[in-house]
Coordinates of C-alpha atoms and ligand atoms in Angstrom, one line a residue:
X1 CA 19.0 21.0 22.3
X2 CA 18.5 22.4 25.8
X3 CA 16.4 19.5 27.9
X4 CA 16.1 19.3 31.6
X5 CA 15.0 15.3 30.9
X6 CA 17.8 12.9 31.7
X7 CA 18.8 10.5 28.6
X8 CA 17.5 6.8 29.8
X9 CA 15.3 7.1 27.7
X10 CA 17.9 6.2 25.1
X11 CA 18.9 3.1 26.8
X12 CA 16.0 0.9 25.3
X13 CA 12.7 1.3 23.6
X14 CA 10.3 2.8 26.0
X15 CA 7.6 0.1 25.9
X16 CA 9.9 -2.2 27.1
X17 CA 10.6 -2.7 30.8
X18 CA 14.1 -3.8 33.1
X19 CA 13.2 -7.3 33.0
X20 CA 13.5 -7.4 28.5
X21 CA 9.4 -7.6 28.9
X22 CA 6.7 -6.0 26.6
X23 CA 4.8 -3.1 28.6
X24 CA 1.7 -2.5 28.0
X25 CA 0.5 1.1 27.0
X26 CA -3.2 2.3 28.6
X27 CA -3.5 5.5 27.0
X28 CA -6.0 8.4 27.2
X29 CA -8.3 8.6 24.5
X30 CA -7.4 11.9 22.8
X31 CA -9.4 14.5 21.9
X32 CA -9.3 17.4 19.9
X33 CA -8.6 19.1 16.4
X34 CA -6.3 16.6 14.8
X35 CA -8.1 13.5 16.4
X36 CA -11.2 14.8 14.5
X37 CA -9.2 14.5 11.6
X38 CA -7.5 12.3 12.1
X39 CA -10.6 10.1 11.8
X40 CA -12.3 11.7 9.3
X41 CA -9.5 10.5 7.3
X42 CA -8.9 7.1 8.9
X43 CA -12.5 5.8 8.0
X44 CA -11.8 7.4 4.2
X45 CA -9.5 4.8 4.5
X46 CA -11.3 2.3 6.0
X47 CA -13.9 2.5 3.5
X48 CA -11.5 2.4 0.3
X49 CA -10.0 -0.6 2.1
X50 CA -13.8 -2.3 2.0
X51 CA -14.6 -1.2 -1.3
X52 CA -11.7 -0.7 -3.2
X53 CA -11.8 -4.8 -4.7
X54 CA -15.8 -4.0 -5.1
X55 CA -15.9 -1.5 -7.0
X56 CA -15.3 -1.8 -10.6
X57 CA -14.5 0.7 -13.2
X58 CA -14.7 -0.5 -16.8
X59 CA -16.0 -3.8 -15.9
X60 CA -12.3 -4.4 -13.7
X61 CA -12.4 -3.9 -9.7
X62 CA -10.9 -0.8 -8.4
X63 CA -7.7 -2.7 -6.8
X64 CA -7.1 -6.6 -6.7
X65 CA -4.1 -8.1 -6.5
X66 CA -5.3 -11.7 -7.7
X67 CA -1.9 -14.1 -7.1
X68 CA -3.3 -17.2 -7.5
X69 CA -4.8 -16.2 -11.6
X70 CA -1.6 -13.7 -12.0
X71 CA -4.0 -10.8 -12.4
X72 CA -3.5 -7.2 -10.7
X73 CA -5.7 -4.6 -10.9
X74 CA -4.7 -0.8 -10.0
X75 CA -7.3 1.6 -10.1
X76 CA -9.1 0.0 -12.7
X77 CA -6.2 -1.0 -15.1
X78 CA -5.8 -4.9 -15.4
X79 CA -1.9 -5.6 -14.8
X80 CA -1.0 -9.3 -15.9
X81 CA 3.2 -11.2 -15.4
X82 CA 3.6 -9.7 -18.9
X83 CA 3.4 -6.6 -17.3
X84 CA 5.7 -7.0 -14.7
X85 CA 8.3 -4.5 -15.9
X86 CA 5.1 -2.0 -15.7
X87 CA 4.5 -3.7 -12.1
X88 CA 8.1 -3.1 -11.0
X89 CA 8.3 0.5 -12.1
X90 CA 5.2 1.2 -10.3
X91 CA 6.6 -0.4 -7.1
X92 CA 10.0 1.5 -7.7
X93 CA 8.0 5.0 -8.2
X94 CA 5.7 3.9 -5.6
X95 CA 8.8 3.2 -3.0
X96 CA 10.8 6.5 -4.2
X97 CA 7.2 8.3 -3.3
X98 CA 7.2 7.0 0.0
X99 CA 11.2 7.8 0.9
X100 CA 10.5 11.3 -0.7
X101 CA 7.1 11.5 1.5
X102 CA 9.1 10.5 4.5
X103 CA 12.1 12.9 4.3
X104 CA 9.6 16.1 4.0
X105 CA 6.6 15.0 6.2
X106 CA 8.3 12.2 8.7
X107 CA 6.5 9.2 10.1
X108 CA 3.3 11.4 8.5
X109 CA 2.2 8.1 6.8
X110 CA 2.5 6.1 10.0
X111 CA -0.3 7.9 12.2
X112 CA -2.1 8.6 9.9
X113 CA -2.8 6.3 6.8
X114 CA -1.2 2.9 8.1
X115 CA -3.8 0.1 8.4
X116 CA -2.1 -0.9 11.5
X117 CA -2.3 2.3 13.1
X118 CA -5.8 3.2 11.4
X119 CA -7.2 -0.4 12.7
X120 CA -5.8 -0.1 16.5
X121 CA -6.5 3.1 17.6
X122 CA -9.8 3.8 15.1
X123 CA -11.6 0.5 15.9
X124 CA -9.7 -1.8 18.9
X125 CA -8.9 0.9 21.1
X126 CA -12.2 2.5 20.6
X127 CA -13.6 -1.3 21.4
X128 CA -11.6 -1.3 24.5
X129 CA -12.7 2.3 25.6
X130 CA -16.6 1.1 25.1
X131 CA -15.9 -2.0 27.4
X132 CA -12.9 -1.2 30.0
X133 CA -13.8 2.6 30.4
X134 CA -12.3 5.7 28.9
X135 CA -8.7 5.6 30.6
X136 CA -8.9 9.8 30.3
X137 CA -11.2 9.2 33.7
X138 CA -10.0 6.1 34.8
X139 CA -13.4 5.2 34.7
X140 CA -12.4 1.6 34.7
X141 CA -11.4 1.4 38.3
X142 CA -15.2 1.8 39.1
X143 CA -16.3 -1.0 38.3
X144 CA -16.3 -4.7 40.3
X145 CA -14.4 -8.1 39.6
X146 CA -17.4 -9.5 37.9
X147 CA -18.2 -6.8 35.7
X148 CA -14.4 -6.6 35.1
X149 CA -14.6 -10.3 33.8
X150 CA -17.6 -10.0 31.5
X151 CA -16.4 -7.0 30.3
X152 CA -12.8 -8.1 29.6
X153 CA -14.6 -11.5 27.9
X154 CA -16.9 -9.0 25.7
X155 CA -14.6 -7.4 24.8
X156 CA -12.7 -10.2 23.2
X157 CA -15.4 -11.5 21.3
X158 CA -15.8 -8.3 19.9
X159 CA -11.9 -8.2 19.1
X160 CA -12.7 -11.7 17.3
X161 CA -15.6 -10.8 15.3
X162 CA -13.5 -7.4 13.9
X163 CA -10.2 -9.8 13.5
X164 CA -12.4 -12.2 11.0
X165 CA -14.3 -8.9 9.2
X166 CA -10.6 -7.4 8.8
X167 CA -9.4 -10.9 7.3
X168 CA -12.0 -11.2 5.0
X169 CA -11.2 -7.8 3.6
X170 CA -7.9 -9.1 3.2
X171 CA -8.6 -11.9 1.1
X172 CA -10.8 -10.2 -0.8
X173 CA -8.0 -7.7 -2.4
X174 CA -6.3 -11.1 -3.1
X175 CA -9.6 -13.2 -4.5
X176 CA -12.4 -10.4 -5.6
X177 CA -15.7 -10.3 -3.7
X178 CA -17.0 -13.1 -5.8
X179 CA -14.6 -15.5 -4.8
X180 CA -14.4 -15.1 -1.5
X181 CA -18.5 -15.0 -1.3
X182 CA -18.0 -18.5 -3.0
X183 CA -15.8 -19.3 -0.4
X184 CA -17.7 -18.1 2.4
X185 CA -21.1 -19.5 1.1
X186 CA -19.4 -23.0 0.4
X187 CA -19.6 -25.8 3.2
X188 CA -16.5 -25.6 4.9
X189 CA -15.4 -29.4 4.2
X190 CA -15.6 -28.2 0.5
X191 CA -12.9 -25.7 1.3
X192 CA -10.9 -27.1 4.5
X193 CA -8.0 -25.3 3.5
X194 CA -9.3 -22.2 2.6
X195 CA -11.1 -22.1 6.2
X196 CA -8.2 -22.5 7.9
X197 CA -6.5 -20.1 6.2
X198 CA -8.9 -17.6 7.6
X199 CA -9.1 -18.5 11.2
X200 CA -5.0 -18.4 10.8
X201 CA -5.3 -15.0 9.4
X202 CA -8.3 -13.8 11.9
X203 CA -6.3 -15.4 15.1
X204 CA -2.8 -13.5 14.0
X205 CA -4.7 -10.4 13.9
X206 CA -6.6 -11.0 17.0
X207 CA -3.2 -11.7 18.5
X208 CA -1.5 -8.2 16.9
X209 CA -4.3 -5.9 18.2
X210 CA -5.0 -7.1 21.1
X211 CA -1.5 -7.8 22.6
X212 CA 1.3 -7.1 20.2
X213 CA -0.3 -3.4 19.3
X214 CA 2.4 -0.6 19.0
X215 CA 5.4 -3.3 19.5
X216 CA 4.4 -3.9 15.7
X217 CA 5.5 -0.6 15.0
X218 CA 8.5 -0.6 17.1
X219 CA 10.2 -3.8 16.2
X220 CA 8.6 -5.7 13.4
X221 CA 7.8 -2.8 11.2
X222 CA 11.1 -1.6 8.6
X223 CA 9.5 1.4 7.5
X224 CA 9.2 2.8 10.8
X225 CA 13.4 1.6 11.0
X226 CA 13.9 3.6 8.2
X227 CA 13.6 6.6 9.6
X228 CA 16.8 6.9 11.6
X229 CA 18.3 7.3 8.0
X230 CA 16.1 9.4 6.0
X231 CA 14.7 12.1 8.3
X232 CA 16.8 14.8 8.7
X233 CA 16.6 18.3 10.7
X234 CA 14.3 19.8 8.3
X235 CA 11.8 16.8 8.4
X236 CA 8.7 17.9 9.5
X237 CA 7.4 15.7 12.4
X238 CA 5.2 16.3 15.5
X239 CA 7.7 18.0 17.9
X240 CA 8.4 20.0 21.0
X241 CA 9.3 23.6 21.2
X242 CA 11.7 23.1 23.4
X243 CA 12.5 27.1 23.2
X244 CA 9.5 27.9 24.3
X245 CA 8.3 24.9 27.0
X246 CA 11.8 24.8 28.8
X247 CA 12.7 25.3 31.6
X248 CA 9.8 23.2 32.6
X249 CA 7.8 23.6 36.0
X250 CA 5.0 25.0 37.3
X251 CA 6.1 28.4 38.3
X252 CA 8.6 31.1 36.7
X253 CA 9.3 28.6 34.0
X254 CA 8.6 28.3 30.1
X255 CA 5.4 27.1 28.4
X256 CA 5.4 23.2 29.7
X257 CA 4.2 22.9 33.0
X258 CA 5.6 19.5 33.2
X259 CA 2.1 17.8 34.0
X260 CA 2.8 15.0 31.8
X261 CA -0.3 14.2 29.4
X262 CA 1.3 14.4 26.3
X263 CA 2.5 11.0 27.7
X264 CA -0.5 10.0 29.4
X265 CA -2.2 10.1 25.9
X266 CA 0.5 8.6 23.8
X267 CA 0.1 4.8 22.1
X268 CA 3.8 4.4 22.3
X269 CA 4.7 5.7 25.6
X270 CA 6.9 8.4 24.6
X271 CA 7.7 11.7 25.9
X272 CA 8.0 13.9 23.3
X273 CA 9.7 16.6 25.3
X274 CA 12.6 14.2 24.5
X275 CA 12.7 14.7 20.8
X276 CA 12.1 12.3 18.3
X277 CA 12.2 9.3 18.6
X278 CA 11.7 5.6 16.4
X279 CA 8.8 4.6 18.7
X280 CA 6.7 8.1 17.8
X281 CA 4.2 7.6 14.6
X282 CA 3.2 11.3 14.8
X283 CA -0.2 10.8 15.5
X284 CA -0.7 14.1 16.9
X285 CA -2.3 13.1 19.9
X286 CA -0.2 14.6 22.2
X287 CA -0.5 17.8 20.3
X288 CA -4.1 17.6 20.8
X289 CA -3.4 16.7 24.6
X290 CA -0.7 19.5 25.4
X291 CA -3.5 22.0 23.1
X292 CA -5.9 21.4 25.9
X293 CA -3.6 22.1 29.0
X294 CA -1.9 25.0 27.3
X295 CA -5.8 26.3 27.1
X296 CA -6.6 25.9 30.5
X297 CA -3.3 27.2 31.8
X298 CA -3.7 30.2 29.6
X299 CA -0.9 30.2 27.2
X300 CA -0.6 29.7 23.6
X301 CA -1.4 26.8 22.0
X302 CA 1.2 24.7 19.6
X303 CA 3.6 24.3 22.7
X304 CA 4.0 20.3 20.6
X305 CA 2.8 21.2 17.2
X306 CA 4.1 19.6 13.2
X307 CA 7.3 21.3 12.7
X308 CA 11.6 20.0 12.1
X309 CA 14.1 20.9 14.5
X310 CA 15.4 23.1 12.0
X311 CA 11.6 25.7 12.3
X312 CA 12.2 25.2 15.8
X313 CA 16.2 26.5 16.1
X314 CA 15.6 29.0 13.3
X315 CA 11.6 30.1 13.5
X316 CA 11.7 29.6 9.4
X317 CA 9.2 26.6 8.1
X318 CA 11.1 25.8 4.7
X319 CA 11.1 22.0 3.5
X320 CA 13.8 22.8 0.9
X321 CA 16.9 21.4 0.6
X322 CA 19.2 19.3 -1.5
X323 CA 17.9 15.8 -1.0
X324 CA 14.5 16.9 -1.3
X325 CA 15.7 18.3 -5.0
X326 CA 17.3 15.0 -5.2
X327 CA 14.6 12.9 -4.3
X328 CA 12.0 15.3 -6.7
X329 CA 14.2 14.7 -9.1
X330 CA 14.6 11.0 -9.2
X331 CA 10.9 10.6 -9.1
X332 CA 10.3 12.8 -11.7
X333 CA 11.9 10.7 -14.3
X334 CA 10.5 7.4 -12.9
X335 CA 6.9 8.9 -13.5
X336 CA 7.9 10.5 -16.5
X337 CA 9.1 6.8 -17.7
X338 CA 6.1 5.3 -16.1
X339 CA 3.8 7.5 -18.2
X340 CA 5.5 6.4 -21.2
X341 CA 5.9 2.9 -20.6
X342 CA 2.0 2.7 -19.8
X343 CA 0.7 4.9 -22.9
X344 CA 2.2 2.6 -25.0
X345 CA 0.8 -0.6 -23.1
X346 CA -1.5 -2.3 -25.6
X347 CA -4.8 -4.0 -24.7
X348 CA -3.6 -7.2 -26.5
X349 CA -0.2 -8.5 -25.9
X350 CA 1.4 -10.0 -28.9
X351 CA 4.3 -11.8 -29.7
X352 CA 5.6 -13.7 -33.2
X353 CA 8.9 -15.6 -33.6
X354 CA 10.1 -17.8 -36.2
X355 CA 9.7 -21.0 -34.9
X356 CA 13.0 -23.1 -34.0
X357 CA 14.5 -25.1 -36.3
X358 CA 12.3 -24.0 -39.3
X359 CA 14.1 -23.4 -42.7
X360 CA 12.1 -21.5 -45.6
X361 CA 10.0 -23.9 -47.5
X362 CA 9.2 -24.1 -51.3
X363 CA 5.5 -24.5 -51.7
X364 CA 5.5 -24.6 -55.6
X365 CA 7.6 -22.8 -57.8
X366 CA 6.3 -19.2 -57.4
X367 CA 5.7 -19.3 -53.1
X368 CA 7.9 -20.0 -50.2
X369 CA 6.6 -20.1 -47.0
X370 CA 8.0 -19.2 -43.2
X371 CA 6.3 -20.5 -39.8
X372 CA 5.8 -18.5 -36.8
X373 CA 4.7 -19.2 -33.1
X374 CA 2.1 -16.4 -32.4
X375 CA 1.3 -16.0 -28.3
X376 CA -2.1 -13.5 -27.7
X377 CA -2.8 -12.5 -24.5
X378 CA -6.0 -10.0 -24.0
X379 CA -5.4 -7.7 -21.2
X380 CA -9.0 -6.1 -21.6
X381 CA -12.2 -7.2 -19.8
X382 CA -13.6 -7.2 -23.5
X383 CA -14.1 -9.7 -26.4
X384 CA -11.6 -9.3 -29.2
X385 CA -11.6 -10.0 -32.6
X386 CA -8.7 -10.5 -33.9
X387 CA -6.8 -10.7 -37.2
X388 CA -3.4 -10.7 -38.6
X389 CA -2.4 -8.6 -41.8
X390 CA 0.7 -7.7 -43.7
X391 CA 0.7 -4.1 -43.9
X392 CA 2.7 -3.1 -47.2
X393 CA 2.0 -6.9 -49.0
X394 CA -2.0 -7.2 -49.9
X395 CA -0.9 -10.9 -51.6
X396 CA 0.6 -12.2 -48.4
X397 CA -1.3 -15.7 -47.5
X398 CA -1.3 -16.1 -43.7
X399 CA -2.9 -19.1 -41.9
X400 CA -3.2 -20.3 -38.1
X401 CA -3.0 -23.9 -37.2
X402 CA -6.0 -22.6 -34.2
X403 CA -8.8 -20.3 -34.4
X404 CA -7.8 -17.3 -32.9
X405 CA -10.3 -14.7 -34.5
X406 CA -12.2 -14.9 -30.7
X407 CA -10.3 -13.7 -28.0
X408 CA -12.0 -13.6 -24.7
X409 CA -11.8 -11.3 -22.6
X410 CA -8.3 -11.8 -19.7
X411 CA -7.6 -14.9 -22.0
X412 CA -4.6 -16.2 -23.7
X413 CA -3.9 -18.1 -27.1
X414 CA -1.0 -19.6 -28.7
X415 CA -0.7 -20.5 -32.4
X416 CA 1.8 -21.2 -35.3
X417 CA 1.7 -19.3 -38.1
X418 CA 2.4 -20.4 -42.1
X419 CA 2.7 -17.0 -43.6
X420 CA 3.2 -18.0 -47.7
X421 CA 4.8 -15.5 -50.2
X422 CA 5.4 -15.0 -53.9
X423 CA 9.3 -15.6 -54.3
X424 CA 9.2 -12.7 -56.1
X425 CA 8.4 -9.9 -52.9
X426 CA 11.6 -11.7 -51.5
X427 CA 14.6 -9.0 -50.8
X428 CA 17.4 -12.0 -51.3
X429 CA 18.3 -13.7 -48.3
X430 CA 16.3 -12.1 -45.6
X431 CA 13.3 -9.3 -46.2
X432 CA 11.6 -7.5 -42.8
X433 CA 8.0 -7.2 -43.4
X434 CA 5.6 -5.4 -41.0
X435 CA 2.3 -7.5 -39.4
X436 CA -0.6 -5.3 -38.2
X437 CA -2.6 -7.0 -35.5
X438 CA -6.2 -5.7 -35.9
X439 CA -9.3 -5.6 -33.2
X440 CA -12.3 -6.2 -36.1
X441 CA -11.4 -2.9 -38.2
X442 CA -9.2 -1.2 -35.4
X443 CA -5.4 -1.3 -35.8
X444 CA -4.3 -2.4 -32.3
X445 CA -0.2 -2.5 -33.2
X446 CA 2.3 -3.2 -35.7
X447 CA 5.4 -5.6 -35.8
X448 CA 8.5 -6.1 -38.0
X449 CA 9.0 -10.0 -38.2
X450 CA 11.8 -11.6 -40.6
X451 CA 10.8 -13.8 -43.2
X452 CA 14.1 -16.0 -45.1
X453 CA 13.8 -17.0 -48.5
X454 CA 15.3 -19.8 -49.6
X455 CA 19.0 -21.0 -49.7
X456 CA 21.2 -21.2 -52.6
Ligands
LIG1 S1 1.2 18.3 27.9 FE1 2.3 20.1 27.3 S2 2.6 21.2 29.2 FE2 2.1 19.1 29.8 S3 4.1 18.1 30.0 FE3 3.4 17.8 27.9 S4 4.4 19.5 26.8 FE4 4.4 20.0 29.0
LIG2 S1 4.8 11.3 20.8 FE1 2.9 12.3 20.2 S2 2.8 12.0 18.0 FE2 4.3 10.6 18.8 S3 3.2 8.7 19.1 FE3 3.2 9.8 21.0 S4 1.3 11.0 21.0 FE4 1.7 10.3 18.9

């Protein structure tokens, strides 16, 4: 890559200065096309973020991720630790999704869907433009030391109250809206703990928006480390033409008239006219930025636009090649296997061993009899009643020890078992029989259990 820039900026991370210290980033507010967008689609977010544990379909909440009761909801399909094979293949499809994701579109996710992202420049550096003056105008030099002080002290508060709000939408993907209204509406020396949970929670975020901000994504975030090794030169990201801009200058040059506002708007502090770099999260803004000067200068627009290195060198816009196959390909299976694994998920969990240490047992001279330990676990948010019957053998005698004809809904049972035979059904020494497990008249599943006859 022809660049006229020298390459200090390689040395260390931009936002931090000679002494090792955090610098803090005043950017422009952007403005343009993909800011407009960009939050459109931010507060889509915002609101699925809010209502997401609220809503319910089928009686179960959108999303929840309830810890504490080992209960998960995804998109209204209640998840419990029986299903944590299902859990860990949606996590392993969900991760290959996101690697795939990153090596077409980049840091894509990053500046535009991450809650970190969405929260500080959507909501705290909007606060911050409200109080302290749109930085575009500088309008903040205007005012006087007082007004300086009650605005910088508003502004606070205001970061406060939003830190709180933000926590209890937090807590509520892990508790559900009921429980954390409970917890909200209860005395707080009722729930000491519980309190102080959330003013930990509401002071950490106070702390990350208001002074850790884009060091989050430049030293604490992995995701945003991952991409030295999965983007490659055909990973689309926000970048400059470099063919086009350079040489840069104001006169008898290329496109990029050097004036600088694609930096002067960025929330990292890079230059993109460097090329990529870990600290960008392609939030476009300095495409929006350059857009703008390229207008009033009179050239095309695009100068910084969503492109790879490889459109740039070659003027062809192809995101094929063989790790994307590879990647496609991988995932495919995992969804196909996902698919599979979750049709067959039943809405009662069953499970019947012979219980340990149990021989057959002669009840009288025609029957024997074999005990079982029977675990039910109802995974629906509906009552189920249940029943237990061999499939092939109408004569088969089976009794619990517990009533388990009534199971609630999200509720577990364990029971034993004394299924009782005539000696003559027996095939010798061991015979499989199949159990139906029934919801009233509704087959739910089938199981082979082995019953022993006795010994000789
Ligand atoms: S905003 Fe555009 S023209 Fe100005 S320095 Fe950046 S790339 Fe060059
Ligand atoms: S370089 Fe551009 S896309 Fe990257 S973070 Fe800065 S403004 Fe956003």
């Amino acid at each position: 890559m022809e660049n006229n820039s020298t390459d200090a900026f390689r040395d260390k991370p931009i936002n931090i200065d000679e002494t090792g210290k955090s610098k803090r980033i005043v950017a422009k507010q952007p403005k343009g096309k993909w800011y407009n967008r960009r939050t459109y689609f931010a507060w889509f977010c915002i609101l699925f973020l809010i209502f997401a544990p609220i809503i319910k379909i089928n009686g179960n909440p959108l999303m929840l991720f309830d810890i504490v009761n080992r209960k998960f909801s995804l998109f209204g399909n209640m998840f419990y630790p029986q299903d944590t094979f299902i859990l860990a293949l949606i996590m392993l499809v969900a991760v290959v999704c996101i690697v795939l994701f990153t090596v077409i579109y980049g840091r894509l996710f990053c500046g535009w869907a991450c809650p970190q992202t969405i929260f500080l420049e959507m909501i705290y550096r909007r606060i911050e433009y409200l109080f302290d003056g749109n930085h575009r105008n500088l309008s903040n030099e205007k005012y006087d030391e007082y007004s300086k002080i009650i605005r910088t002290i508003g502004k606070h508060l205001v970061y406060i109250i939003i830190s709180f709000i933000i926590t209890n939408v937090f807590i509520m993907w892990f508790t559900g809206p009921e429980k954390l209204w409970q917890i909200i509406s209860s005395p707080i020396s009722e729930n000491q703990l519980g309190f102080l949970f959330m003013a930990g929670v509401s002071l950490f975020y106070y702390f990350v928006y208001a002074y850790l901000r884009q060091q989050i994504c430049t030293f604490f975030c992995p995701y945003g480390r991952l991409q030295g090794v999965l983007l490659d030169s055909k990973s689309i990201s926000v970048i400059y033409d470099y063919k086009r801009g350079e040489p840069r200058g104001s006169k008898n040059t290329g496109d990029c008239i050097d004036c600088k506002q694609c930096i002067a708007v960025c929330p990292t502090g890079v230059d993109i006219r460097n090329g990529s770099q870990f600290e960008c999260i392609n939030c476009t803004a300095c495409i929006d930025e350059c857009n703008i000067v390229m207008e009033k200068v009179k050239k095309p627009g695009n100068l910084i636009r969503f492109d790879s290195y490889h459109g740039i060198e070659t003027g062809k816009h192809s995101i094929k090649n063989a790790r994307t196959y590879a990647y496609s390909a991988v995932l495919l299976i995992l969804v196909i296997v996902l698919g599979i694994t979750v049709s067959k998920r039943t809405s009662v969990d069953v499970s019947i061993n012979r219980m340990q240490g149990t021989m057959c047992q002669e009840i009288d001279i025609n029957n024997v009899s074999n005990i079982y330990t029977v675990k039910l676990i109802n995974k629906s948010n509906k009552l189920k009643n249940i029943s237990f019957k061999l499939i092939d053998i109408p004569n088969g005698d089976l009794q619990f020890t517990t009533d388990i004809s009534q199971l609630e809904a999200g509720a577990a049972i364990e029971s034993v078992l004394m299924l009782k035979l005539p000696k003559t059904l027996l095939k010798g020494r061991s015979t499989d029989l199949e159990i139906g497990v029934y919801d009233s008249k509704t087959l739910l599943s089938t199981y082979t259990i082995n019953f022993i006859g006795l010994q000789k």
